[in-house]
């Protein structure tokens, strides 16, 4: 596993317009994102990050006469995936699928106009191949969920819309934006909030998007955020999209015992749903069963969520705790785990959710 999506060799590449003159002096002292914990603050412009940000700006709010097929597209699919089509400066269309739950990527490179029945070329994230701009482009909706990142993005957008009247100020804004993205991906596991999980293959070669999966709609976006998809066409999947479950009708709406008052420590442990999380009907159904059986002789308090890694078991458990307004605790079982460990760890008035990963092969 590698998490250096903002690669060291990427800092040596020429910066895109209008920042190309900063290529040889891209470091800015005394400014950094809020995720910088070092006493000495500094941030650096990064070519691939800037290309991704500028491409997303143009996609979101085109200022020129670029045809839609050359702007790319970004969308989401259920809770698991962000999908994107990035028009590379090399002329090919780079298609990226990002799994938000496990940080893994799938990818492929097409020659326009794309032939979805043919196998695409591999996406190789390395110094001599692709720069990673397409990966960062796909991650933009995830990055922008962070308040600071979104603030700096809006500032840079204002600079661009006004024709960059103060390029130095725009460069400083861009540097903090690059620093925000760098630290949230590079040090994600050590951040209490804001981290973006990245799991790249050590050799940089992404798992290839297969033509059959394209035709079956495996990665078809259920929501198009911006642009027109050419490969991952919306609505090409076999499953009909279900009506979204409102957060107002879910979070805290299935409290099991109205008289129970959580301690301050317990209140802090009640999960908050991420903005990108779409509530699955199966998760709501568990909450309904737990609530409806509360006053019966056999209240339902044990539920098993089973499936492969990255299918949403952990996020589903957190969502259930949020709906029931209960503290969320996680314990990893081993061969030496005793039932008494679980009884001491989880009070009987709480719900017990078992998540089990299925392993194939």
mmCIF file of C-alpha atoms in Angstrom:
data_model
loop_
_atom_site.group_PDB
_atom_site.id
_atom_site.type_symbol
_atom_site.label_atom_id
_atom_site.label_comp_id
_atom_site.label_asym_id
_atom_site.label_seq_id
_atom_site.Cartn_x
_atom_site.Cartn_y
_atom_site.Cartn_z
ATOM 1 C CA UNK A 1 0.000 0.000 0.000
ATOM 2 C CA UNK A 2 1.173 3.515 -0.807
ATOM 3 C CA UNK A 3 -0.525 6.784 0.085
ATOM 4 C CA UNK A 4 1.779 9.316 -1.618
ATOM 5 C CA UNK A 5 -0.701 10.440 -4.271
ATOM 6 C CA UNK A 6 1.037 13.844 -4.178
ATOM 7 C CA UNK A 7 4.266 12.246 -5.352
ATOM 8 C CA UNK A 8 7.684 13.709 -4.545
ATOM 9 C CA UNK A 9 8.710 13.549 -8.204
ATOM 10 C CA UNK A 10 5.592 15.571 -9.024
ATOM 11 C CA UNK A 11 7.094 18.662 -7.387
ATOM 12 C CA UNK A 12 9.729 18.731 -10.138
ATOM 13 C CA UNK A 13 7.220 19.084 -12.974
ATOM 14 C CA UNK A 14 6.359 22.343 -14.677
ATOM 15 C CA UNK A 15 3.384 24.107 -13.141
ATOM 16 C CA UNK A 16 0.319 24.784 -15.319
ATOM 17 C CA UNK A 17 -0.716 28.246 -16.479
ATOM 18 C CA UNK A 18 -1.014 30.832 -15.068
ATOM 19 C CA UNK A 19 1.472 29.586 -12.444
ATOM 20 C CA UNK A 20 4.220 28.326 -14.769
ATOM 21 C CA UNK A 21 6.616 31.138 -13.730
ATOM 22 C CA UNK A 22 6.532 29.831 -10.143
ATOM 23 C CA UNK A 23 7.927 26.439 -11.173
ATOM 24 C CA UNK A 24 11.454 27.192 -9.889
ATOM 25 C CA UNK A 25 10.304 28.998 -6.733
ATOM 26 C CA UNK A 26 7.147 27.146 -5.751
ATOM 27 C CA UNK A 27 7.761 27.147 -1.975
ATOM 28 C CA UNK A 28 5.970 29.734 0.174
ATOM 29 C CA UNK A 29 7.224 30.361 3.711
ATOM 30 C CA UNK A 30 5.056 31.273 6.690
ATOM 31 C CA UNK A 31 1.828 29.944 5.157
ATOM 32 C CA UNK A 32 0.347 26.459 5.332
ATOM 33 C CA UNK A 33 -2.924 24.619 5.789
ATOM 34 C CA UNK A 34 -4.427 23.974 9.205
ATOM 35 C CA UNK A 35 -3.154 20.394 8.958
ATOM 36 C CA UNK A 36 0.483 21.535 9.172
ATOM 37 C CA UNK A 37 1.683 20.894 12.744
ATOM 38 C CA UNK A 38 5.338 21.885 12.303
ATOM 39 C CA UNK A 39 6.502 25.124 13.984
ATOM 40 C CA UNK A 40 7.892 26.352 10.674
ATOM 41 C CA UNK A 41 5.055 26.806 8.211
ATOM 42 C CA UNK A 42 5.586 26.392 4.495
ATOM 43 C CA UNK A 43 3.582 25.166 1.525
ATOM 44 C CA UNK A 44 4.503 24.205 -2.027
ATOM 45 C CA UNK A 45 2.711 24.394 -5.353
ATOM 46 C CA UNK A 46 2.326 20.926 -6.863
ATOM 47 C CA UNK A 47 1.832 20.497 -10.603
ATOM 48 C CA UNK A 48 -0.582 17.539 -10.668
ATOM 49 C CA UNK A 49 -2.678 18.951 -7.803
ATOM 50 C CA UNK A 50 -2.945 22.317 -9.539
ATOM 51 C CA UNK A 51 -3.915 20.698 -12.845
ATOM 52 C CA UNK A 52 -6.670 18.759 -11.073
ATOM 53 C CA UNK A 53 -7.958 21.843 -9.237
ATOM 54 C CA UNK A 54 -7.908 24.057 -12.337
ATOM 55 C CA UNK A 55 -9.602 21.347 -14.422
ATOM 56 C CA UNK A 56 -12.322 21.013 -11.787
ATOM 57 C CA UNK A 57 -12.785 24.794 -11.724
ATOM 58 C CA UNK A 58 -13.232 24.812 -15.495
ATOM 59 C CA UNK A 59 -15.605 21.846 -15.336
ATOM 60 C CA UNK A 60 -17.703 23.461 -12.617
ATOM 61 C CA UNK A 61 -17.791 26.892 -14.219
ATOM 62 C CA UNK A 62 -16.469 26.977 -17.823
ATOM 63 C CA UNK A 63 -15.186 30.385 -18.877
ATOM 64 C CA UNK A 64 -14.154 29.534 -22.417
ATOM 65 C CA UNK A 65 -15.625 27.791 -25.439
ATOM 66 C CA UNK A 66 -14.187 24.348 -24.663
ATOM 67 C CA UNK A 67 -16.544 21.604 -25.915
ATOM 68 C CA UNK A 68 -18.172 19.504 -23.154
ATOM 69 C CA UNK A 69 -16.325 16.316 -24.123
ATOM 70 C CA UNK A 70 -13.018 18.040 -23.337
ATOM 71 C CA UNK A 71 -14.060 19.247 -19.883
ATOM 72 C CA UNK A 72 -14.418 15.832 -18.288
ATOM 73 C CA UNK A 73 -17.008 14.720 -15.752
ATOM 74 C CA UNK A 74 -17.323 13.841 -12.059
ATOM 75 C CA UNK A 75 -20.052 11.934 -10.246
ATOM 76 C CA UNK A 76 -20.785 9.571 -7.386
ATOM 77 C CA UNK A 77 -22.186 6.088 -7.148
ATOM 78 C CA UNK A 78 -24.036 5.200 -3.961
ATOM 79 C CA UNK A 79 -21.878 5.474 -0.822
ATOM 80 C CA UNK A 80 -18.869 3.696 -2.190
ATOM 81 C CA UNK A 81 -17.519 5.363 -5.306
ATOM 82 C CA UNK A 82 -16.501 8.655 -6.825
ATOM 83 C CA UNK A 83 -16.197 8.304 -10.599
ATOM 84 C CA UNK A 84 -14.467 10.701 -12.965
ATOM 85 C CA UNK A 85 -13.372 11.191 -16.548
ATOM 86 C CA UNK A 86 -10.340 13.465 -16.833
ATOM 87 C CA UNK A 87 -9.277 14.922 -20.210
ATOM 88 C CA UNK A 88 -5.510 14.696 -19.956
ATOM 89 C CA UNK A 89 -3.186 17.232 -21.549
ATOM 90 C CA UNK A 90 -1.679 14.285 -23.444
ATOM 91 C CA UNK A 91 -4.960 13.953 -25.355
ATOM 92 C CA UNK A 92 -6.368 10.767 -23.828
ATOM 93 C CA UNK A 93 -9.432 10.443 -21.617
ATOM 94 C CA UNK A 94 -8.417 9.037 -18.236
ATOM 95 C CA UNK A 95 -11.239 7.259 -16.416
ATOM 96 C CA UNK A 96 -10.899 6.826 -12.648
ATOM 97 C CA UNK A 97 -13.035 5.079 -10.041
ATOM 98 C CA UNK A 98 -12.261 5.736 -6.351
ATOM 99 C CA UNK A 99 -13.624 3.639 -3.490
ATOM 100 C CA UNK A 100 -14.161 6.026 -0.575
ATOM 101 C CA UNK A 101 -14.313 3.208 1.969
ATOM 102 C CA UNK A 102 -10.994 1.481 1.316
ATOM 103 C CA UNK A 103 -9.081 4.131 -0.671
ATOM 104 C CA UNK A 104 -8.491 1.945 -3.731
ATOM 105 C CA UNK A 105 -8.569 3.131 -7.350
ATOM 106 C CA UNK A 106 -9.514 1.584 -10.685
ATOM 107 C CA UNK A 107 -8.508 3.268 -13.919
ATOM 108 C CA UNK A 108 -8.022 3.186 -17.638
ATOM 109 C CA UNK A 109 -6.938 5.468 -20.492
ATOM 110 C CA UNK A 110 -9.023 5.858 -23.658
ATOM 111 C CA UNK A 111 -8.259 7.472 -26.988
ATOM 112 C CA UNK A 112 -11.114 9.887 -27.869
ATOM 113 C CA UNK A 113 -13.730 9.164 -28.952
ATOM 114 C CA UNK A 114 -13.681 6.295 -26.437
ATOM 115 C CA UNK A 115 -14.656 2.796 -27.455
ATOM 116 C CA UNK A 116 -16.244 1.292 -24.346
ATOM 117 C CA UNK A 117 -16.182 -2.204 -25.851
ATOM 118 C CA UNK A 118 -12.391 -2.187 -26.084
ATOM 119 C CA UNK A 119 -9.949 -2.686 -23.222
ATOM 120 C CA UNK A 120 -8.421 0.666 -22.212
ATOM 121 C CA UNK A 121 -4.722 1.253 -21.703
ATOM 122 C CA UNK A 122 -3.415 0.915 -18.174
ATOM 123 C CA UNK A 123 -3.191 3.947 -15.913
ATOM 124 C CA UNK A 124 0.343 3.975 -14.498
ATOM 125 C CA UNK A 125 1.019 6.444 -11.708
ATOM 126 C CA UNK A 126 4.777 6.941 -12.002
ATOM 127 C CA UNK A 127 7.349 9.549 -13.027
ATOM 128 C CA UNK A 128 7.606 8.296 -16.609
ATOM 129 C CA UNK A 129 3.827 7.843 -17.067
ATOM 130 C CA UNK A 130 0.718 9.508 -15.638
ATOM 131 C CA UNK A 131 1.182 12.298 -13.067
ATOM 132 C CA UNK A 132 -1.794 11.488 -10.835
ATOM 133 C CA UNK A 133 -3.793 14.568 -11.892
ATOM 134 C CA UNK A 134 -6.713 12.317 -12.901
ATOM 135 C CA UNK A 135 -6.725 10.681 -9.464
ATOM 136 C CA UNK A 136 -6.713 14.050 -7.715
ATOM 137 C CA UNK A 137 -9.413 15.285 -10.092
ATOM 138 C CA UNK A 138 -11.617 12.351 -9.065
ATOM 139 C CA UNK A 139 -11.015 13.175 -5.399
ATOM 140 C CA UNK A 140 -12.089 16.822 -5.657
ATOM 141 C CA UNK A 141 -15.615 16.259 -4.245
ATOM 142 C CA UNK A 142 -14.027 14.487 -1.264
ATOM 143 C CA UNK A 143 -11.411 17.208 -0.761
ATOM 144 C CA UNK A 144 -14.008 19.983 -0.932
ATOM 145 C CA UNK A 145 -15.981 18.501 1.962
ATOM 146 C CA UNK A 146 -13.262 20.039 4.158
ATOM 147 C CA UNK A 147 -14.058 23.625 5.198
ATOM 148 C CA UNK A 148 -10.563 25.032 4.673
ATOM 149 C CA UNK A 149 -10.097 23.289 1.324
ATOM 150 C CA UNK A 150 -13.433 24.589 0.078
ATOM 151 C CA UNK A 151 -12.642 28.111 1.313
ATOM 152 C CA UNK A 152 -9.317 28.231 -0.538
ATOM 153 C CA UNK A 153 -10.921 26.671 -3.611
ATOM 154 C CA UNK A 154 -13.543 29.436 -3.658
ATOM 155 C CA UNK A 155 -10.808 32.069 -3.229
ATOM 156 C CA UNK A 156 -8.865 30.634 -6.166
ATOM 157 C CA UNK A 157 -12.089 30.518 -8.174
ATOM 158 C CA UNK A 158 -12.583 34.251 -7.519
ATOM 159 C CA UNK A 159 -9.004 34.968 -8.658
ATOM 160 C CA UNK A 160 -9.615 33.016 -11.867
ATOM 161 C CA UNK A 161 -13.011 34.579 -12.585
ATOM 162 C CA UNK A 162 -11.480 38.049 -12.204
ATOM 163 C CA UNK A 163 -8.589 37.248 -14.552
ATOM 164 C CA UNK A 164 -5.908 36.787 -11.850
ATOM 165 C CA UNK A 165 -5.384 40.507 -11.080
ATOM 166 C CA UNK A 166 -2.962 39.626 -8.253
ATOM 167 C CA UNK A 167 -1.095 36.504 -9.320
ATOM 168 C CA UNK A 168 1.078 36.399 -6.177
ATOM 169 C CA UNK A 169 -2.008 36.333 -3.969
ATOM 170 C CA UNK A 170 -3.552 33.647 -6.181
ATOM 171 C CA UNK A 171 -0.349 31.590 -5.946
ATOM 172 C CA UNK A 172 -0.399 31.795 -2.141
ATOM 173 C CA UNK A 173 -4.011 30.644 -2.093
ATOM 174 C CA UNK A 174 -3.145 27.785 -4.433
ATOM 175 C CA UNK A 175 -0.160 26.833 -2.261
ATOM 176 C CA UNK A 176 -2.315 26.488 0.866
ATOM 177 C CA UNK A 177 -4.820 24.464 -1.173
ATOM 178 C CA UNK A 178 -2.036 22.147 -2.354
ATOM 179 C CA UNK A 179 -0.752 21.818 1.216
ATOM 180 C CA UNK A 180 -4.232 20.947 2.484
ATOM 181 C CA UNK A 181 -4.596 18.151 -0.074
ATOM 182 C CA UNK A 182 -1.044 16.890 0.442
ATOM 183 C CA UNK A 183 -1.314 16.561 4.213
ATOM 184 C CA UNK A 184 -4.806 15.082 4.227
ATOM 185 C CA UNK A 185 -3.725 12.271 1.893
ATOM 186 C CA UNK A 186 -0.133 11.729 3.009
ATOM 187 C CA UNK A 187 -0.903 11.703 6.744
ATOM 188 C CA UNK A 188 -4.549 10.562 6.665
ATOM 189 C CA UNK A 189 -4.132 7.797 9.251
ATOM 190 C CA UNK A 190 -2.756 10.227 11.836
ATOM 191 C CA UNK A 191 -5.441 12.902 11.476
ATOM 192 C CA UNK A 192 -8.428 12.947 13.838
ATOM 193 C CA UNK A 193 -10.603 14.444 11.077
ATOM 194 C CA UNK A 194 -10.243 15.393 7.422
ATOM 195 C CA UNK A 195 -8.005 12.514 6.351
ATOM 196 C CA UNK A 196 -8.598 10.987 2.904
ATOM 197 C CA UNK A 197 -7.729 7.303 2.713
ATOM 198 C CA UNK A 198 -5.419 6.395 -0.171
ATOM 199 C CA UNK A 199 -4.349 2.867 -1.123
ATOM 200 C CA UNK A 200 -2.259 2.878 -4.305
ATOM 201 C CA UNK A 201 -0.454 -0.185 -5.710
ATOM 202 C CA UNK A 202 3.269 -0.135 -4.957
ATOM 203 C CA UNK A 203 4.072 -0.327 -8.688
ATOM 204 C CA UNK A 204 1.655 2.514 -9.492
ATOM 205 C CA UNK A 205 -0.412 0.459 -11.957
ATOM 206 C CA UNK A 206 -4.119 0.802 -11.167
ATOM 207 C CA UNK A 207 -6.505 -2.133 -11.403
ATOM 208 C CA UNK A 208 -7.867 -1.941 -14.929
ATOM 209 C CA UNK A 209 -11.496 -1.021 -15.588
ATOM 210 C CA UNK A 210 -12.881 -3.943 -17.570
ATOM 211 C CA UNK A 211 -15.091 -3.416 -20.651
ATOM 212 C CA UNK A 212 -17.664 -5.920 -19.339
ATOM 213 C CA UNK A 213 -18.073 -3.921 -16.129
ATOM 214 C CA UNK A 214 -18.532 -0.757 -18.181
ATOM 215 C CA UNK A 215 -21.229 -2.400 -20.299
ATOM 216 C CA UNK A 216 -22.986 -3.838 -17.236
ATOM 217 C CA UNK A 217 -22.975 -0.440 -15.538
ATOM 218 C CA UNK A 218 -20.929 -1.587 -12.543
ATOM 219 C CA UNK A 219 -19.438 1.898 -12.195
ATOM 220 C CA UNK A 220 -22.304 3.946 -13.651
ATOM 221 C CA UNK A 221 -22.743 7.152 -11.606
ATOM 222 C CA UNK A 222 -26.011 7.435 -9.706
ATOM 223 C CA UNK A 223 -25.462 11.188 -9.391
ATOM 224 C CA UNK A 224 -23.646 13.399 -11.896
ATOM 225 C CA UNK A 225 -21.995 16.328 -10.123
ATOM 226 C CA UNK A 226 -20.521 18.062 -13.171
ATOM 227 C CA UNK A 227 -19.963 17.398 -16.875
ATOM 228 C CA UNK A 228 -21.035 14.819 -19.434
ATOM 229 C CA UNK A 229 -19.796 11.242 -19.094
ATOM 230 C CA UNK A 230 -18.604 9.471 -22.225
ATOM 231 C CA UNK A 231 -17.543 6.110 -20.763
ATOM 232 C CA UNK A 232 -19.228 5.718 -17.369
ATOM 233 C CA UNK A 233 -22.681 6.620 -18.592
ATOM 234 C CA UNK A 234 -25.359 7.337 -15.952
ATOM 235 C CA UNK A 235 -28.300 4.970 -15.884
ATOM 236 C CA UNK A 236 -26.481 2.150 -17.670
ATOM 237 C CA UNK A 237 -26.633 -0.114 -14.620
ATOM 238 C CA UNK A 238 -29.284 -2.758 -14.054
ATOM 239 C CA UNK A 239 -30.345 -1.558 -10.593
ATOM 240 C CA UNK A 240 -32.911 1.178 -10.370
ATOM 241 C CA UNK A 241 -31.841 4.024 -8.112
ATOM 242 C CA UNK A 242 -33.847 4.171 -4.885
ATOM 243 C CA UNK A 243 -35.259 7.293 -3.318
ATOM 244 C CA UNK A 244 -32.780 8.882 -0.922
ATOM 245 C CA UNK A 245 -33.486 8.574 2.789
ATOM 246 C CA UNK A 246 -33.562 11.989 4.436
ATOM 247 C CA UNK A 247 -31.087 12.608 7.268
ATOM 248 C CA UNK A 248 -33.833 14.479 9.118
ATOM 249 C CA UNK A 249 -35.891 11.276 9.131
ATOM 250 C CA UNK A 250 -32.972 9.111 10.239
ATOM 251 C CA UNK A 251 -30.392 10.672 12.567
ATOM 252 C CA UNK A 252 -31.542 10.375 16.184
ATOM 253 C CA UNK A 253 -35.020 9.208 15.131
ATOM 254 C CA UNK A 254 -34.801 5.656 16.532
ATOM 255 C CA UNK A 255 -33.838 6.230 20.173
ATOM 256 C CA UNK A 256 -34.546 2.978 22.001
ATOM 257 C CA UNK A 257 -35.123 4.332 25.514
ATOM 258 C CA UNK A 258 -36.386 7.902 25.774
ATOM 259 C CA UNK A 259 -35.539 8.148 29.481
ATOM 260 C CA UNK A 260 -31.877 7.310 29.030
ATOM 261 C CA UNK A 261 -29.460 10.230 29.192
ATOM 262 C CA UNK A 262 -25.959 9.807 27.829
ATOM 263 C CA UNK A 263 -22.955 10.987 29.799
ATOM 264 C CA UNK A 264 -20.713 13.684 28.248
ATOM 265 C CA UNK A 265 -18.175 10.978 27.369
ATOM 266 C CA UNK A 266 -20.876 8.904 25.660
ATOM 267 C CA UNK A 267 -22.240 11.912 23.765
ATOM 268 C CA UNK A 268 -18.825 12.508 22.198
ATOM 269 C CA UNK A 269 -18.826 8.895 20.971
ATOM 270 C CA UNK A 270 -22.114 9.182 19.052
ATOM 271 C CA UNK A 271 -21.063 9.189 15.355
ATOM 272 C CA UNK A 272 -21.788 12.047 12.976
ATOM 273 C CA UNK A 273 -22.646 10.982 9.431
ATOM 274 C CA UNK A 274 -20.260 12.173 6.725
ATOM 275 C CA UNK A 275 -21.767 14.512 4.145
ATOM 276 C CA UNK A 276 -21.154 12.032 1.338
ATOM 277 C CA UNK A 277 -22.894 9.141 3.105
ATOM 278 C CA UNK A 278 -26.123 7.950 1.496
ATOM 279 C CA UNK A 279 -28.281 6.015 3.967
ATOM 280 C CA UNK A 280 -28.967 2.480 2.639
ATOM 281 C CA UNK A 281 -32.530 1.160 3.162
ATOM 282 C CA UNK A 282 -31.085 -1.967 4.808
ATOM 283 C CA UNK A 283 -29.483 0.150 7.523
ATOM 284 C CA UNK A 284 -32.719 2.009 8.191
ATOM 285 C CA UNK A 285 -34.530 -1.338 8.381
ATOM 286 C CA UNK A 286 -32.196 -2.527 11.156
ATOM 287 C CA UNK A 287 -32.960 0.635 13.128
ATOM 288 C CA UNK A 288 -36.693 0.117 12.640
ATOM 289 C CA UNK A 289 -36.516 -3.474 13.892
ATOM 290 C CA UNK A 290 -34.474 -2.449 16.930
ATOM 291 C CA UNK A 291 -36.980 0.295 17.771
ATOM 292 C CA UNK A 292 -40.168 -1.669 17.133
ATOM 293 C CA UNK A 293 -39.084 -4.657 19.252
ATOM 294 C CA UNK A 294 -37.812 -2.587 22.181
ATOM 295 C CA UNK A 295 -40.880 -3.105 24.393
ATOM 296 C CA UNK A 296 -41.364 -6.749 23.475
ATOM 297 C CA UNK A 297 -40.204 -9.809 25.403
ATOM 298 C CA UNK A 298 -37.420 -10.405 22.859
ATOM 299 C CA UNK A 299 -36.026 -7.030 21.715
ATOM 300 C CA UNK A 300 -33.674 -7.268 18.756
ATOM 301 C CA UNK A 301 -30.236 -6.110 19.868
ATOM 302 C CA UNK A 302 -27.764 -8.249 17.900
ATOM 303 C CA UNK A 303 -27.235 -7.728 14.184
ATOM 304 C CA UNK A 304 -24.637 -9.233 11.842
ATOM 305 C CA UNK A 305 -23.350 -7.254 8.839
ATOM 306 C CA UNK A 306 -21.450 -9.571 6.517
ATOM 307 C CA UNK A 307 -19.577 -8.858 3.277
ATOM 308 C CA UNK A 308 -16.211 -8.267 1.586
ATOM 309 C CA UNK A 309 -13.914 -5.409 2.579
ATOM 310 C CA UNK A 310 -15.084 -2.011 1.366
ATOM 311 C CA UNK A 311 -18.808 -2.816 1.069
ATOM 312 C CA UNK A 312 -19.852 -0.423 3.832
ATOM 313 C CA UNK A 313 -20.185 -2.577 6.968
ATOM 314 C CA UNK A 314 -18.291 -0.194 9.263
ATOM 315 C CA UNK A 315 -19.966 2.936 7.886
ATOM 316 C CA UNK A 316 -23.321 1.176 8.209
ATOM 317 C CA UNK A 317 -22.628 0.379 11.876
ATOM 318 C CA UNK A 318 -21.753 4.029 12.516
ATOM 319 C CA UNK A 319 -24.957 5.130 10.772
ATOM 320 C CA UNK A 320 -27.026 2.827 12.981
ATOM 321 C CA UNK A 321 -25.400 4.266 16.098
ATOM 322 C CA UNK A 322 -26.175 7.758 14.807
ATOM 323 C CA UNK A 323 -29.828 6.897 14.183
ATOM 324 C CA UNK A 324 -30.210 5.298 17.613
ATOM 325 C CA UNK A 325 -28.158 8.051 19.255
ATOM 326 C CA UNK A 326 -25.866 5.537 20.922
ATOM 327 C CA UNK A 327 -22.100 5.626 21.556
ATOM 328 C CA UNK A 328 -20.066 3.832 18.903
ATOM 329 C CA UNK A 329 -17.291 1.489 19.989
ATOM 330 C CA UNK A 330 -15.083 -0.751 17.890
ATOM 331 C CA UNK A 331 -13.335 -3.891 19.128
ATOM 332 C CA UNK A 332 -11.262 -6.273 17.009
ATOM 333 C CA UNK A 333 -11.770 -9.919 17.934
ATOM 334 C CA UNK A 334 -8.955 -12.452 17.910
ATOM 335 C CA UNK A 335 -8.503 -16.100 18.828
ATOM 336 C CA UNK A 336 -8.061 -15.077 22.473
ATOM 337 C CA UNK A 337 -11.207 -12.936 22.694
ATOM 338 C CA UNK A 338 -13.630 -14.147 25.372
ATOM 339 C CA UNK A 339 -17.343 -13.442 25.586
ATOM 340 C CA UNK A 340 -16.659 -11.650 28.891
ATOM 341 C CA UNK A 341 -14.531 -9.110 27.009
ATOM 342 C CA UNK A 342 -17.544 -8.152 24.946
ATOM 343 C CA UNK A 343 -19.922 -8.043 27.908
ATOM 344 C CA UNK A 344 -17.598 -5.752 29.844
ATOM 345 C CA UNK A 345 -16.930 -3.607 26.807
ATOM 346 C CA UNK A 346 -20.557 -3.167 25.680
ATOM 347 C CA UNK A 347 -23.311 -2.462 28.271
ATOM 348 C CA UNK A 348 -26.412 -4.571 27.733
ATOM 349 C CA UNK A 349 -28.622 -1.549 27.025
ATOM 350 C CA UNK A 350 -26.595 -0.825 23.886
ATOM 351 C CA UNK A 351 -27.020 -2.410 20.496
ATOM 352 C CA UNK A 352 -24.357 -4.935 19.456
ATOM 353 C CA UNK A 353 -23.400 -4.899 15.784
ATOM 354 C CA UNK A 354 -21.200 -7.659 14.449
ATOM 355 C CA UNK A 355 -19.333 -6.973 11.215
ATOM 356 C CA UNK A 356 -17.674 -9.916 9.503
ATOM 357 C CA UNK A 357 -15.534 -9.668 6.398
ATOM 358 C CA UNK A 358 -15.885 -12.432 3.856
ATOM 359 C CA UNK A 359 -12.655 -13.613 2.257
ATOM 360 C CA UNK A 360 -12.488 -15.209 -1.166
ATOM 361 C CA UNK A 361 -9.710 -17.039 -2.941
#
